Amino acid sequence: MTMLRNRIAATAAAISLGVGLALTSSPAAQARSVPCMPSKGTVSCSKYWANRANPAKPTSSSILNLQRALVQVGYPIKPLTGTLNSTTRARLQSYQRERAIKVTGKFDQQTVKALRAGRPKLVSTAGKAAKVVAYANRQLGKPYRSGAVGPSAFDCSGLTMAAYKSAGRSITRTSYAQLSAHKSVPKSALQPGDIVGFYGGGHVATYVGKGYVIHASRPGRPVAKVKLSTMPFYKAVRPVI
């Protein structure tokens, strides 16, 4: 009787997850047949559900699997509805932002690809990024000098390099090297501490939030905080810290 009750419970769990489960005499075999129960928050489970989410066919079942994949990597959605409701779109935006994917809030191929690769929620680096921003703020008013890396004067990439060094991260020296050596970040997903490139990559600055950057611009002008929009955006990168 006990084994029969176990089989019934396992079958009910499988049906609630949309997974077919054959009755077997082995509890271990039953567990293997339901690889991702709701309480199991793992990257492998995210991959499992993401492989069953097809953005080309956004059916209710496909969206439900997308929601399950997001839940498994730390983006809670309750209840799981199988619809692209406001909560699901908000979680998609959060995942896209933290994974440096274009922030759309849409059920798109790039997001599903990241979930299928098993990319979990990023561990926050806010503390170290804050050190980068704090260092850049302390240099406000210091003079520009070509080739200078501080502490009394800076050029553009010398300032970004020194800011990252203050947070314990060594990065390359020139603006072009910095912008090519690290993972690109969409403009819509900028976070404080990101390195922003302008003028085709010939100039870099430190993003400090709320649409502002700190940079060492040119001779005769001290290190300053300016609006991101005052210069032609080229690209942005986020060194791992």
JSON list of C-alpha atoms in Angstrom, two decimals:
[
{"chain": "A", "resi": 1, "resn": "MET", "atom": "CA", "xyz": [0.00, 0.00, 0.00]},
{"chain": "A", "resi": 2, "resn": "THR", "atom": "CA", "xyz": [2.84, 2.40, 0.90]},
{"chain": "A", "resi": 3, "resn": "MET", "atom": "CA", "xyz": [4.58, 1.78, -2.44]},
{"chain": "A", "resi": 4, "resn": "LEU", "atom": "CA", "xyz": [1.31, 2.38, -4.30]},
{"chain": "A", "resi": 5, "resn": "ARG", "atom": "CA", "xyz": [0.83, 5.71, -2.51]},
{"chain": "A", "resi": 6, "resn": "ASN", "atom": "CA", "xyz": [4.41, 6.67, -3.45]},
{"chain": "A", "resi": 7, "resn": "ARG", "atom": "CA", "xyz": [3.73, 5.85, -7.09]},
{"chain": "A", "resi": 8, "resn": "ILE", "atom": "CA", "xyz": [0.55, 7.92, -7.09]},
{"chain": "A", "resi": 9, "resn": "ALA", "atom": "CA", "xyz": [2.34, 10.88, -5.47]},
{"chain": "A", "resi": 10, "resn": "ALA", "atom": "CA", "xyz": [5.20, 10.70, -7.98]},
{"chain": "A", "resi": 11, "resn": "THR", "atom": "CA", "xyz": [2.76, 10.54, -10.89]},
{"chain": "A", "resi": 12, "resn": "ALA", "atom": "CA", "xyz": [0.85, 13.57, -9.60]},
{"chain": "A", "resi": 13, "resn": "ALA", "atom": "CA", "xyz": [4.11, 15.52, -9.23]},
{"chain": "A", "resi": 14, "resn": "ALA", "atom": "CA", "xyz": [5.11, 14.64, -12.77]},
{"chain": "A", "resi": 15, "resn": "ILE", "atom": "CA", "xyz": [1.77, 15.73, -14.19]},
{"chain": "A", "resi": 16, "resn": "SER", "atom": "CA", "xyz": [2.00, 19.08, -12.35]},
{"chain": "A", "resi": 17, "resn": "LEU", "atom": "CA", "xyz": [5.38, 19.65, -14.00]},
{"chain": "A", "resi": 18, "resn": "GLY", "atom": "CA", "xyz": [4.28, 18.57, -17.45]},
{"chain": "A", "resi": 19, "resn": "VAL", "atom": "CA", "xyz": [6.64, 15.59, -17.40]},
{"chain": "A", "resi": 20, "resn": "GLY", "atom": "CA", "xyz": [5.50, 12.10, -18.27]},
{"chain": "A", "resi": 21, "resn": "LEU", "atom": "CA", "xyz": [6.36, 9.53, -15.61]},
{"chain": "A", "resi": 22, "resn": "ALA", "atom": "CA", "xyz": [5.97, 5.80, -16.03]},
{"chain": "A", "resi": 23, "resn": "LEU", "atom": "CA", "xyz": [5.09, 3.81, -12.95]},
{"chain": "A", "resi": 24, "resn": "THR", "atom": "CA", "xyz": [8.02, 1.71, -11.85]},
{"chain": "A", "resi": 25, "resn": "SER", "atom": "CA", "xyz": [8.77, -0.42, -8.84]},
{"chain": "A", "resi": 26, "resn": "SER", "atom": "CA", "xyz": [11.92, 1.58, -8.05]},
{"chain": "A", "resi": 27, "resn": "PRO", "atom": "CA", "xyz": [11.68, 4.89, -6.13]},
{"chain": "A", "resi": 28, "resn": "ALA", "atom": "CA", "xyz": [15.15, 5.79, -7.44]},
{"chain": "A", "resi": 29, "resn": "ALA", "atom": "CA", "xyz": [13.95, 5.33, -11.02]},
{"chain": "A", "resi": 30, "resn": "GLN", "atom": "CA", "xyz": [10.92, 7.49, -10.25]},
{"chain": "A", "resi": 31, "resn": "ALA", "atom": "CA", "xyz": [13.19, 10.29, -8.98]},
{"chain": "A", "resi": 32, "resn": "ARG", "atom": "CA", "xyz": [15.31, 10.13, -12.13]},
{"chain": "A", "resi": 33, "resn": "SER", "atom": "CA", "xyz": [12.16, 10.45, -14.25]},
{"chain": "A", "resi": 34, "resn": "VAL", "atom": "CA", "xyz": [11.34, 13.81, -12.64]},
{"chain": "A", "resi": 35, "resn": "PRO", "atom": "CA", "xyz": [14.70, 15.60, -12.96]},
{"chain": "A", "resi": 36, "resn": "CYS", "atom": "CA", "xyz": [13.57, 19.04, -11.84]},
{"chain": "A", "resi": 37, "resn": "MET", "atom": "CA", "xyz": [11.06, 19.38, -9.05]},
{"chain": "A", "resi": 38, "resn": "PRO", "atom": "CA", "xyz": [10.00, 22.98, -8.14]},
{"chain": "A", "resi": 39, "resn": "SER", "atom": "CA", "xyz": [12.04, 22.95, -4.92]},
{"chain": "A", "resi": 40, "resn": "LYS", "atom": "CA", "xyz": [15.30, 22.05, -6.70]},
{"chain": "A", "resi": 41, "resn": "GLY", "atom": "CA", "xyz": [16.90, 25.36, -7.64]},
{"chain": "A", "resi": 42, "resn": "THR", "atom": "CA", "xyz": [19.79, 24.34, -9.89]},
{"chain": "A", "resi": 43, "resn": "VAL", "atom": "CA", "xyz": [21.50, 25.40, -13.10]},
{"chain": "A", "resi": 44, "resn": "SER", "atom": "CA", "xyz": [20.94, 21.93, -14.57]},
{"chain": "A", "resi": 45, "resn": "CYS", "atom": "CA", "xyz": [17.21, 22.35, -13.99]},
{"chain": "A", "resi": 46, "resn": "SER", "atom": "CA", "xyz": [17.30, 25.72, -15.71]},
{"chain": "A", "resi": 47, "resn": "LYS", "atom": "CA", "xyz": [18.89, 24.07, -18.73]},
{"chain": "A", "resi": 48, "resn": "TYR", "atom": "CA", "xyz": [16.30, 21.29, -18.61]},
{"chain": "A", "resi": 49, "resn": "TRP", "atom": "CA", "xyz": [13.35, 23.69, -18.77]},
{"chain": "A", "resi": 50, "resn": "ALA", "atom": "CA", "xyz": [15.01, 26.16, -21.16]},
{"chain": "A", "resi": 51, "resn": "ASN", "atom": "CA", "xyz": [15.54, 23.35, -23.65]},
{"chain": "A", "resi": 52, "resn": "ARG", "atom": "CA", "xyz": [11.75, 22.98, -23.62]},
{"chain": "A", "resi": 53, "resn": "ALA", "atom": "CA", "xyz": [11.08, 26.70, -24.11]},
{"chain": "A", "resi": 54, "resn": "ASN", "atom": "CA", "xyz": [10.82, 27.72, -27.74]},
{"chain": "A", "resi": 55, "resn": "PRO", "atom": "CA", "xyz": [10.59, 31.48, -28.43]},
{"chain": "A", "resi": 56, "resn": "ALA", "atom": "CA", "xyz": [9.65, 30.74, -32.04]},
{"chain": "A", "resi": 57, "resn": "LYS", "atom": "CA", "xyz": [6.48, 29.06, -30.73]},
{"chain": "A", "resi": 58, "resn": "PRO", "atom": "CA", "xyz": [5.45, 30.99, -27.59]},
{"chain": "A", "resi": 59, "resn": "THR", "atom": "CA", "xyz": [2.67, 28.65, -26.57]},
{"chain": "A", "resi": 60, "resn": "SER", "atom": "CA", "xyz": [1.42, 28.53, -23.01]},
{"chain": "A", "resi": 61, "resn": "SER", "atom": "CA", "xyz": [3.47, 25.37, -22.40]},
{"chain": "A", "resi": 62, "resn": "SER", "atom": "CA", "xyz": [6.61, 26.98, -23.81]},
{"chain": "A", "resi": 63, "resn": "ILE", "atom": "CA", "xyz": [6.18, 30.12, -21.70]},
{"chain": "A", "resi": 64, "resn": "LEU", "atom": "CA", "xyz": [5.56, 27.95, -18.63]},
{"chain": "A", "resi": 65, "resn": "ASN", "atom": "CA", "xyz": [8.90, 26.22, -19.25]},
{"chain": "A", "resi": 66, "resn": "LEU", "atom": "CA", "xyz": [10.58, 29.61, -19.60]},
{"chain": "A", "resi": 67, "resn": "GLN", "atom": "CA", "xyz": [9.15, 30.65, -16.23]},
{"chain": "A", "resi": 68, "resn": "ARG", "atom": "CA", "xyz": [10.42, 27.41, -14.67]},
{"chain": "A", "resi": 69, "resn": "ALA", "atom": "CA", "xyz": [13.89, 28.04, -16.09]},
{"chain": "A", "resi": 70, "resn": "LEU", "atom": "CA", "xyz": [13.98, 31.55, -14.64]},
{"chain": "A", "resi": 71, "resn": "VAL", "atom": "CA", "xyz": [12.85, 30.28, -11.24]},
{"chain": "A", "resi": 72, "resn": "GLN", "atom": "CA", "xyz": [15.67, 27.73, -11.20]},
{"chain": "A", "resi": 73, "resn": "VAL", "atom": "CA", "xyz": [18.35, 30.42, -11.55]},
{"chain": "A", "resi": 74, "resn": "GLY", "atom": "CA", "xyz": [17.01, 32.72, -8.89]},
{"chain": "A", "resi": 75, "resn": "TYR", "atom": "CA", "xyz": [14.25, 34.84, -10.47]},
{"chain": "A", "resi": 76, "resn": "PRO", "atom": "CA", "xyz": [11.04, 33.95, -8.60]},
{"chain": "A", "resi": 77, "resn": "ILE", "atom": "CA", "xyz": [7.72, 33.91, -10.43]},
{"chain": "A", "resi": 78, "resn": "LYS", "atom": "CA", "xyz": [4.56, 33.07, -8.48]},
{"chain": "A", "resi": 79, "resn": "PRO", "atom": "CA", "xyz": [2.27, 31.73, -9.66]},
{"chain": "A", "resi": 80, "resn": "LEU", "atom": "CA", "xyz": [3.57, 30.03, -12.79]},
{"chain": "A", "resi": 81, "resn": "THR", "atom": "CA", "xyz": [0.91, 31.06, -15.27]},
{"chain": "A", "resi": 82, "resn": "GLY", "atom": "CA", "xyz": [2.20, 30.14, -18.73]},
{"chain": "A", "resi": 83, "resn": "THR", "atom": "CA", "xyz": [1.61, 33.75, -19.80]},
{"chain": "A", "resi": 84, "resn": "LEU", "atom": "CA", "xyz": [3.99, 36.66, -20.39]},
{"chain": "A", "resi": 85, "resn": "ASN", "atom": "CA", "xyz": [2.48, 38.68, -17.56]},
{"chain": "A", "resi": 86, "resn": "SER", "atom": "CA", "xyz": [4.08, 41.73, -15.92]},
{"chain": "A", "resi": 87, "resn": "THR", "atom": "CA", "xyz": [5.95, 39.65, -13.33]},
{"chain": "A", "resi": 88, "resn": "THR", "atom": "CA", "xyz": [7.47, 37.41, -15.99]},
{"chain": "A", "resi": 89, "resn": "ARG", "atom": "CA", "xyz": [8.52, 40.39, -18.10]},
{"chain": "A", "resi": 90, "resn": "ALA", "atom": "CA", "xyz": [10.12, 42.03, -15.05]},
{"chain": "A", "resi": 91, "resn": "ARG", "atom": "CA", "xyz": [12.07, 38.85, -14.26]},
{"chain": "A", "resi": 92, "resn": "LEU", "atom": "CA", "xyz": [13.17, 38.59, -17.89]},
{"chain": "A", "resi": 93, "resn": "GLN", "atom": "CA", "xyz": [14.43, 42.18, -17.75]},
{"chain": "A", "resi": 94, "resn": "SER", "atom": "CA", "xyz": [16.34, 41.48, -14.53]},
{"chain": "A", "resi": 95, "resn": "TYR", "atom": "CA", "xyz": [17.94, 38.36, -16.00]},
{"chain": "A", "resi": 96, "resn": "GLN", "atom": "CA", "xyz": [18.82, 40.14, -19.23]},
{"chain": "A", "resi": 97, "resn": "ARG", "atom": "CA", "xyz": [20.29, 43.11, -17.38]},
{"chain": "A", "resi": 98, "resn": "GLU", "atom": "CA", "xyz": [22.44, 41.01, -15.06]},
{"chain": "A", "resi": 99, "resn": "ARG", "atom": "CA", "xyz": [23.59, 38.73, -17.89]},
{"chain": "A", "resi": 100, "resn": "ALA", "atom": "CA", "xyz": [24.48, 41.73, -20.11]},
{"chain": "A", "resi": 101, "resn": "ILE", "atom": "CA", "xyz": [21.82, 40.76, -22.68]},
{"chain": "A", "resi": 102, "resn": "LYS", "atom": "CA", "xyz": [19.83, 43.47, -24.47]},
{"chain": "A", "resi": 103, "resn": "VAL", "atom": "CA", "xyz": [17.09, 44.38, -22.00]},
{"chain": "A", "resi": 104, "resn": "THR", "atom": "CA", "xyz": [13.74, 43.83, -23.74]},
{"chain": "A", "resi": 105, "resn": "GLY", "atom": "CA", "xyz": [11.60, 41.89, -21.29]},
{"chain": "A", "resi": 106, "resn": "LYS", "atom": "CA", "xyz": [10.75, 39.66, -24.23]},
{"chain": "A", "resi": 107, "resn": "PHE", "atom": "CA", "xyz": [10.81, 35.88, -24.62]},
{"chain": "A", "resi": 108, "resn": "ASP", "atom": "CA", "xyz": [13.64, 35.93, -27.17]},
{"chain": "A", "resi": 109, "resn": "GLN", "atom": "CA", "xyz": [16.26, 33.57, -28.53]},
{"chain": "A", "resi": 110, "resn": "GLN", "atom": "CA", "xyz": [19.25, 35.26, -26.87]},
{"chain": "A", "resi": 111, "resn": "THR", "atom": "CA", "xyz": [17.72, 34.97, -23.40]},
{"chain": "A", "resi": 112, "resn": "VAL", "atom": "CA", "xyz": [16.74, 31.34, -23.88]},
{"chain": "A", "resi": 113, "resn": "LYS", "atom": "CA", "xyz": [20.23, 30.61, -25.20]},
{"chain": "A", "resi": 114, "resn": "ALA", "atom": "CA", "xyz": [21.72, 31.97, -21.97]},
{"chain": "A", "resi": 115, "resn": "LEU", "atom": "CA", "xyz": [19.32, 29.87, -19.89]},
{"chain": "A", "resi": 116, "resn": "ARG", "atom": "CA", "xyz": [20.16, 26.79, -21.95]},
{"chain": "A", "resi": 117, "resn": "ALA", "atom": "CA", "xyz": [23.84, 27.43, -21.26]},
{"chain": "A", "resi": 118, "resn": "GLY", "atom": "CA", "xyz": [22.99, 27.29, -17.56]},
{"chain": "A", "resi": 119, "resn": "ARG", "atom": "CA", "xyz": [23.95, 30.84, -16.72]},
{"chain": "A", "resi": 120, "resn": "PRO", "atom": "CA", "xyz": [22.73, 31.49, -13.17]},
{"chain": "A", "resi": 121, "resn": "LYS", "atom": "CA", "xyz": [21.99, 34.75, -11.45]},
{"chain": "A", "resi": 122, "resn": "LEU", "atom": "CA", "xyz": [25.24, 36.64, -11.10]},
{"chain": "A", "resi": 123, "resn": "VAL", "atom": "CA", "xyz": [26.83, 37.00, -7.69]},
{"chain": "A", "resi": 124, "resn": "SER", "atom": "CA", "xyz": [26.73, 40.67, -6.91]},
{"chain": "A", "resi": 125, "resn": "THR", "atom": "CA", "xyz": [29.95, 42.59, -7.40]},
{"chain": "A", "resi": 126, "resn": "ALA", "atom": "CA", "xyz": [28.37, 45.80, -6.17]},
{"chain": "A", "resi": 127, "resn": "GLY", "atom": "CA", "xyz": [30.94, 46.19, -3.38]},
{"chain": "A", "resi": 128, "resn": "LYS", "atom": "CA", "xyz": [33.93, 46.12, -5.73]},
{"chain": "A", "resi": 129, "resn": "ALA", "atom": "CA", "xyz": [32.18, 48.18, -8.39]},
{"chain": "A", "resi": 130, "resn": "ALA", "atom": "CA", "xyz": [31.49, 50.76, -5.68]},
{"chain": "A", "resi": 131, "resn": "LYS", "atom": "CA", "xyz": [35.24, 50.93, -5.02]},
{"chain": "A", "resi": 132, "resn": "VAL", "atom": "CA", "xyz": [35.84, 51.65, -8.72]},
{"chain": "A", "resi": 133, "resn": "VAL", "atom": "CA", "xyz": [33.28, 54.48, -8.63]},
{"chain": "A", "resi": 134, "resn": "ALA", "atom": "CA", "xyz": [34.56, 55.83, -5.32]},
{"chain": "A", "resi": 135, "resn": "TYR", "atom": "CA", "xyz": [38.12, 55.97, -6.66]},
{"chain": "A", "resi": 136, "resn": "ALA", "atom": "CA", "xyz": [37.00, 57.83, -9.79]},
{"chain": "A", "resi": 137, "resn": "ASN", "atom": "CA", "xyz": [35.09, 60.33, -7.63]},
{"chain": "A", "resi": 138, "resn": "ARG", "atom": "CA", "xyz": [38.18, 61.02, -5.53]},
{"chain": "A", "resi": 139, "resn": "GLN", "atom": "CA", "xyz": [40.11, 62.04, -8.65]},
{"chain": "A", "resi": 140, "resn": "LEU", "atom": "CA", "xyz": [37.70, 64.81, -9.66]},
{"chain": "A", "resi": 141, "resn": "GLY", "atom": "CA", "xyz": [39.59, 68.02, -10.34]},
{"chain": "A", "resi": 142, "resn": "LYS", "atom": "CA", "xyz": [42.98, 66.39, -10.94]},
{"chain": "A", "resi": 143, "resn": "PRO", "atom": "CA", "xyz": [44.77, 67.39, -14.16]},
{"chain": "A", "resi": 144, "resn": "TYR", "atom": "CA", "xyz": [44.90, 65.54, -17.44]},
{"chain": "A", "resi": 145, "resn": "ARG", "atom": "CA", "xyz": [48.32, 64.45, -18.67]},
{"chain": "A", "resi": 146, "resn": "SER", "atom": "CA", "xyz": [48.94, 62.16, -21.63]},
{"chain": "A", "resi": 147, "resn": "GLY", "atom": "CA", "xyz": [50.31, 58.80, -20.51]},
{"chain": "A", "resi": 148, "resn": "ALA", "atom": "CA", "xyz": [49.63, 59.47, -16.82]},
{"chain": "A", "resi": 149, "resn": "VAL", "atom": "CA", "xyz": [48.20, 56.74, -14.59]},
{"chain": "A", "resi": 150, "resn": "GLY", "atom": "CA", "xyz": [48.02, 58.71, -11.32]},
{"chain": "A", "resi": 151, "resn": "PRO", "atom": "CA", "xyz": [48.03, 59.47, -8.59]},
{"chain": "A", "resi": 152, "resn": "SER", "atom": "CA", "xyz": [48.55, 63.18, -9.35]},
{"chain": "A", "resi": 153, "resn": "ALA", "atom": "CA", "xyz": [47.37, 63.20, -13.00]},
{"chain": "A", "resi": 154, "resn": "PHE", "atom": "CA", "xyz": [45.65, 60.90, -15.49]},
{"chain": "A", "resi": 155, "resn": "ASP", "atom": "CA", "xyz": [44.80, 60.33, -19.09]},
{"chain": "A", "resi": 156, "resn": "CYS", "atom": "CA", "xyz": [41.49, 58.63, -19.92]},
{"chain": "A", "resi": 157, "resn": "SER", "atom": "CA", "xyz": [42.55, 54.97, -19.82]},
{"chain": "A", "resi": 158, "resn": "GLY", "atom": "CA", "xyz": [45.04, 55.65, -17.04]},
{"chain": "A", "resi": 159, "resn": "LEU", "atom": "CA", "xyz": [42.12, 56.72, -14.85]},
{"chain": "A", "resi": 160, "resn": "THR", "atom": "CA", "xyz": [39.97, 53.68, -15.64]},
{"chain": "A", "resi": 161, "resn": "MET", "atom": "CA", "xyz": [42.95, 51.37, -15.09]},
{"chain": "A", "resi": 162, "resn": "ALA", "atom": "CA", "xyz": [43.77, 52.99, -11.75]},
{"chain": "A", "resi": 163, "resn": "ALA", "atom": "CA", "xyz": [40.12, 52.82, -10.65]},
{"chain": "A", "resi": 164, "resn": "TYR", "atom": "CA", "xyz": [40.02, 49.08, -11.27]},
{"chain": "A", "resi": 165, "resn": "LYS", "atom": "CA", "xyz": [43.39, 48.60, -9.59]},
{"chain": "A", "resi": 166, "resn": "SER", "atom": "CA", "xyz": [41.89, 50.20, -6.47]},
{"chain": "A", "resi": 167, "resn": "ALA", "atom": "CA", "xyz": [39.30, 47.39, -6.45]},
{"chain": "A", "resi": 168, "resn": "GLY", "atom": "CA", "xyz": [41.97, 44.69, -6.85]},
{"chain": "A", "resi": 169, "resn": "ARG", "atom": "CA", "xyz": [41.57, 44.12, -10.59]},
{"chain": "A", "resi": 170, "resn": "SER", "atom": "CA", "xyz": [44.35, 44.59, -13.14]},
{"chain": "A", "resi": 171, "resn": "ILE", "atom": "CA", "xyz": [43.17, 45.61, -16.60]},
{"chain": "A", "resi": 172, "resn": "THR", "atom": "CA", "xyz": [44.95, 46.58, -19.81]},
{"chain": "A", "resi": 173, "resn": "ARG", "atom": "CA", "xyz": [46.38, 50.06, -20.36]},
{"chain": "A", "resi": 174, "resn": "THR", "atom": "CA", "xyz": [44.96, 51.65, -23.50]},
{"chain": "A", "resi": 175, "resn": "SER", "atom": "CA", "xyz": [41.37, 52.55, -24.33]},
{"chain": "A", "resi": 176, "resn": "TYR", "atom": "CA", "xyz": [41.22, 50.24, -27.36]},
{"chain": "A", "resi": 177, "resn": "ALA", "atom": "CA", "xyz": [42.66, 47.33, -25.38]},
{"chain": "A", "resi": 178, "resn": "GLN", "atom": "CA", "xyz": [40.25, 47.86, -22.50]},
{"chain": "A", "resi": 179, "resn": "LEU", "atom": "CA", "xyz": [37.25, 47.92, -24.82]},
{"chain": "A", "resi": 180, "resn": "SER", "atom": "CA", "xyz": [38.32, 44.76, -26.62]},
{"chain": "A", "resi": 181, "resn": "ALA", "atom": "CA", "xyz": [39.48, 42.70, -23.63]},
{"chain": "A", "resi": 182, "resn": "HIS", "atom": "CA", "xyz": [36.21, 42.45, -21.69]},
{"chain": "A", "resi": 183, "resn": "LYS", "atom": "CA", "xyz": [32.60, 41.42, -22.16]},
{"chain": "A", "resi": 184, "resn": "SER", "atom": "CA", "xyz": [30.49, 44.00, -23.96]},
{"chain": "A", "resi": 185, "resn": "VAL", "atom": "CA", "xyz": [27.51, 45.49, -22.15]},
{"chain": "A", "resi": 186, "resn": "PRO", "atom": "CA", "xyz": [24.49, 47.03, -23.92]},
{"chain": "A", "resi": 187, "resn": "LYS", "atom": "CA", "xyz": [24.02, 50.72, -23.27]},
{"chain": "A", "resi": 188, "resn": "SER", "atom": "CA", "xyz": [20.60, 49.90, -21.80]},
{"chain": "A", "resi": 189, "resn": "ALA", "atom": "CA", "xyz": [22.23, 47.59, -19.20]},
{"chain": "A", "resi": 190, "resn": "LEU", "atom": "CA", "xyz": [24.98, 49.89, -17.89]},
{"chain": "A", "resi": 191, "resn": "GLN", "atom": "CA", "xyz": [25.91, 49.54, -14.23]},
{"chain": "A", "resi": 192, "resn": "PRO", "atom": "CA", "xyz": [28.19, 51.70, -12.07]},
{"chain": "A", "resi": 193, "resn": "GLY", "atom": "CA", "xyz": [31.80, 50.69, -12.61]},
{"chain": "A", "resi": 194, "resn": "ASP", "atom": "CA", "xyz": [31.40, 49.77, -16.29]},
{"chain": "A", "resi": 195, "resn": "ILE", "atom": "CA", "xyz": [33.94, 51.21, -18.72]},
{"chain": "A", "resi": 196, "resn": "VAL", "atom": "CA", "xyz": [32.30, 53.25, -21.47]},
{"chain": "A", "resi": 197, "resn": "GLY", "atom": "CA", "xyz": [34.00, 53.95, -24.79]},
{"chain": "A", "resi": 198, "resn": "PHE", "atom": "CA", "xyz": [33.44, 56.98, -27.00]},
{"chain": "A", "resi": 199, "resn": "TYR", "atom": "CA", "xyz": [34.66, 58.35, -30.34]},
{"chain": "A", "resi": 200, "resn": "GLY", "atom": "CA", "xyz": [35.11, 54.92, -31.92]},
{"chain": "A", "resi": 201, "resn": "GLY", "atom": "CA", "xyz": [37.07, 53.59, -28.94]},
{"chain": "A", "resi": 202, "resn": "GLY", "atom": "CA", "xyz": [39.64, 56.36, -28.66]},
{"chain": "A", "resi": 203, "resn": "HIS", "atom": "CA", "xyz": [38.31, 57.57, -25.32]},
{"chain": "A", "resi": 204, "resn": "VAL", "atom": "CA", "xyz": [37.07, 55.77, -22.19]},
{"chain": "A", "resi": 205, "resn": "ALA", "atom": "CA", "xyz": [35.32, 56.79, -19.00]},
{"chain": "A", "resi": 206, "resn": "THR", "atom": "CA", "xyz": [33.92, 55.18, -15.84]},
{"chain": "A", "resi": 207, "resn": "TYR", "atom": "CA", "xyz": [30.14, 54.93, -15.64]},
{"chain": "A", "resi": 208, "resn": "VAL", "atom": "CA", "xyz": [29.01, 56.11, -12.19]},
{"chain": "A", "resi": 209, "resn": "GLY", "atom": "CA", "xyz": [25.23, 55.77, -12.54]},
{"chain": "A", "resi": 210, "resn": "LYS", "atom": "CA", "xyz": [22.20, 57.93, -13.38]},
{"chain": "A", "resi": 211, "resn": "GLY", "atom": "CA", "xyz": [23.52, 58.67, -16.86]},
{"chain": "A", "resi": 212, "resn": "TYR", "atom": "CA", "xyz": [26.88, 60.10, -15.78]},
{"chain": "A", "resi": 213, "resn": "VAL", "atom": "CA", "xyz": [30.53, 59.16, -16.35]},
{"chain": "A", "resi": 214, "resn": "ILE", "atom": "CA", "xyz": [33.79, 60.35, -14.82]},
{"chain": "A", "resi": 215, "resn": "HIS", "atom": "CA", "xyz": [36.65, 60.88, -17.25]},
{"chain": "A", "resi": 216, "resn": "ALA", "atom": "CA", "xyz": [39.99, 62.53, -17.90]},
{"chain": "A", "resi": 217, "resn": "SER", "atom": "CA", "xyz": [39.23, 64.18, -21.21]},
{"chain": "A", "resi": 218, "resn": "ARG", "atom": "CA", "xyz": [42.08, 66.27, -22.63]},
{"chain": "A", "resi": 219, "resn": "PRO", "atom": "CA", "xyz": [44.90, 68.70, -21.79]},
{"chain": "A", "resi": 220, "resn": "GLY", "atom": "CA", "xyz": [43.70, 71.78, -19.96]},
{"chain": "A", "resi": 221, "resn": "ARG", "atom": "CA", "xyz": [40.64, 70.06, -18.56]},
{"chain": "A", "resi": 222, "resn": "PRO", "atom": "CA", "xyz": [40.63, 68.36, -15.16]},
{"chain": "A", "resi": 223, "resn": "VAL", "atom": "CA", "xyz": [39.00, 65.02, -14.35]},
{"chain": "A", "resi": 224, "resn": "ALA", "atom": "CA", "xyz": [35.27, 65.69, -14.47]},
{"chain": "A", "resi": 225, "resn": "LYS", "atom": "CA", "xyz": [31.84, 64.14, -14.07]},
{"chain": "A", "resi": 226, "resn": "VAL", "atom": "CA", "xyz": [29.70, 64.65, -17.18]},
{"chain": "A", "resi": 227, "resn": "LYS", "atom": "CA", "xyz": [26.55, 63.29, -18.75]},
{"chain": "A", "resi": 228, "resn": "LEU", "atom": "CA", "xyz": [27.04, 60.16, -20.83]},
{"chain": "A", "resi": 229, "resn": "SER", "atom": "CA", "xyz": [25.02, 61.82, -23.59]},
{"chain": "A", "resi": 230, "resn": "THR", "atom": "CA", "xyz": [27.57, 64.61, -24.13]},
{"chain": "A", "resi": 231, "resn": "MET", "atom": "CA", "xyz": [29.86, 62.27, -26.11]},
{"chain": "A", "resi": 232, "resn": "PRO", "atom": "CA", "xyz": [29.21, 59.84, -29.00]},
{"chain": "A", "resi": 233, "resn": "PHE", "atom": "CA", "xyz": [28.75, 56.41, -27.42]},
{"chain": "A", "resi": 234, "resn": "TYR", "atom": "CA", "xyz": [30.81, 53.61, -28.97]},
{"chain": "A", "resi": 235, "resn": "LYS", "atom": "CA", "xyz": [30.52, 50.61, -26.65]},
{"chain": "A", "resi": 236, "resn": "ALA", "atom": "CA", "xyz": [30.74, 49.59, -23.00]},
{"chain": "A", "resi": 237, "resn": "VAL", "atom": "CA", "xyz": [32.44, 46.71, -21.22]},
{"chain": "A", "resi": 238, "resn": "ARG", "atom": "CA", "xyz": [32.33, 45.17, -17.77]},
{"chain": "A", "resi": 239, "resn": "PRO", "atom": "CA", "xyz": [35.60, 43.71, -16.47]},
{"chain": "A", "resi": 240, "resn": "VAL", "atom": "CA", "xyz": [35.07, 40.81, -14.07]},
{"chain": "A", "resi": 241, "resn": "ILE", "atom": "CA", "xyz": [35.80, 41.97, -10.52]}
]
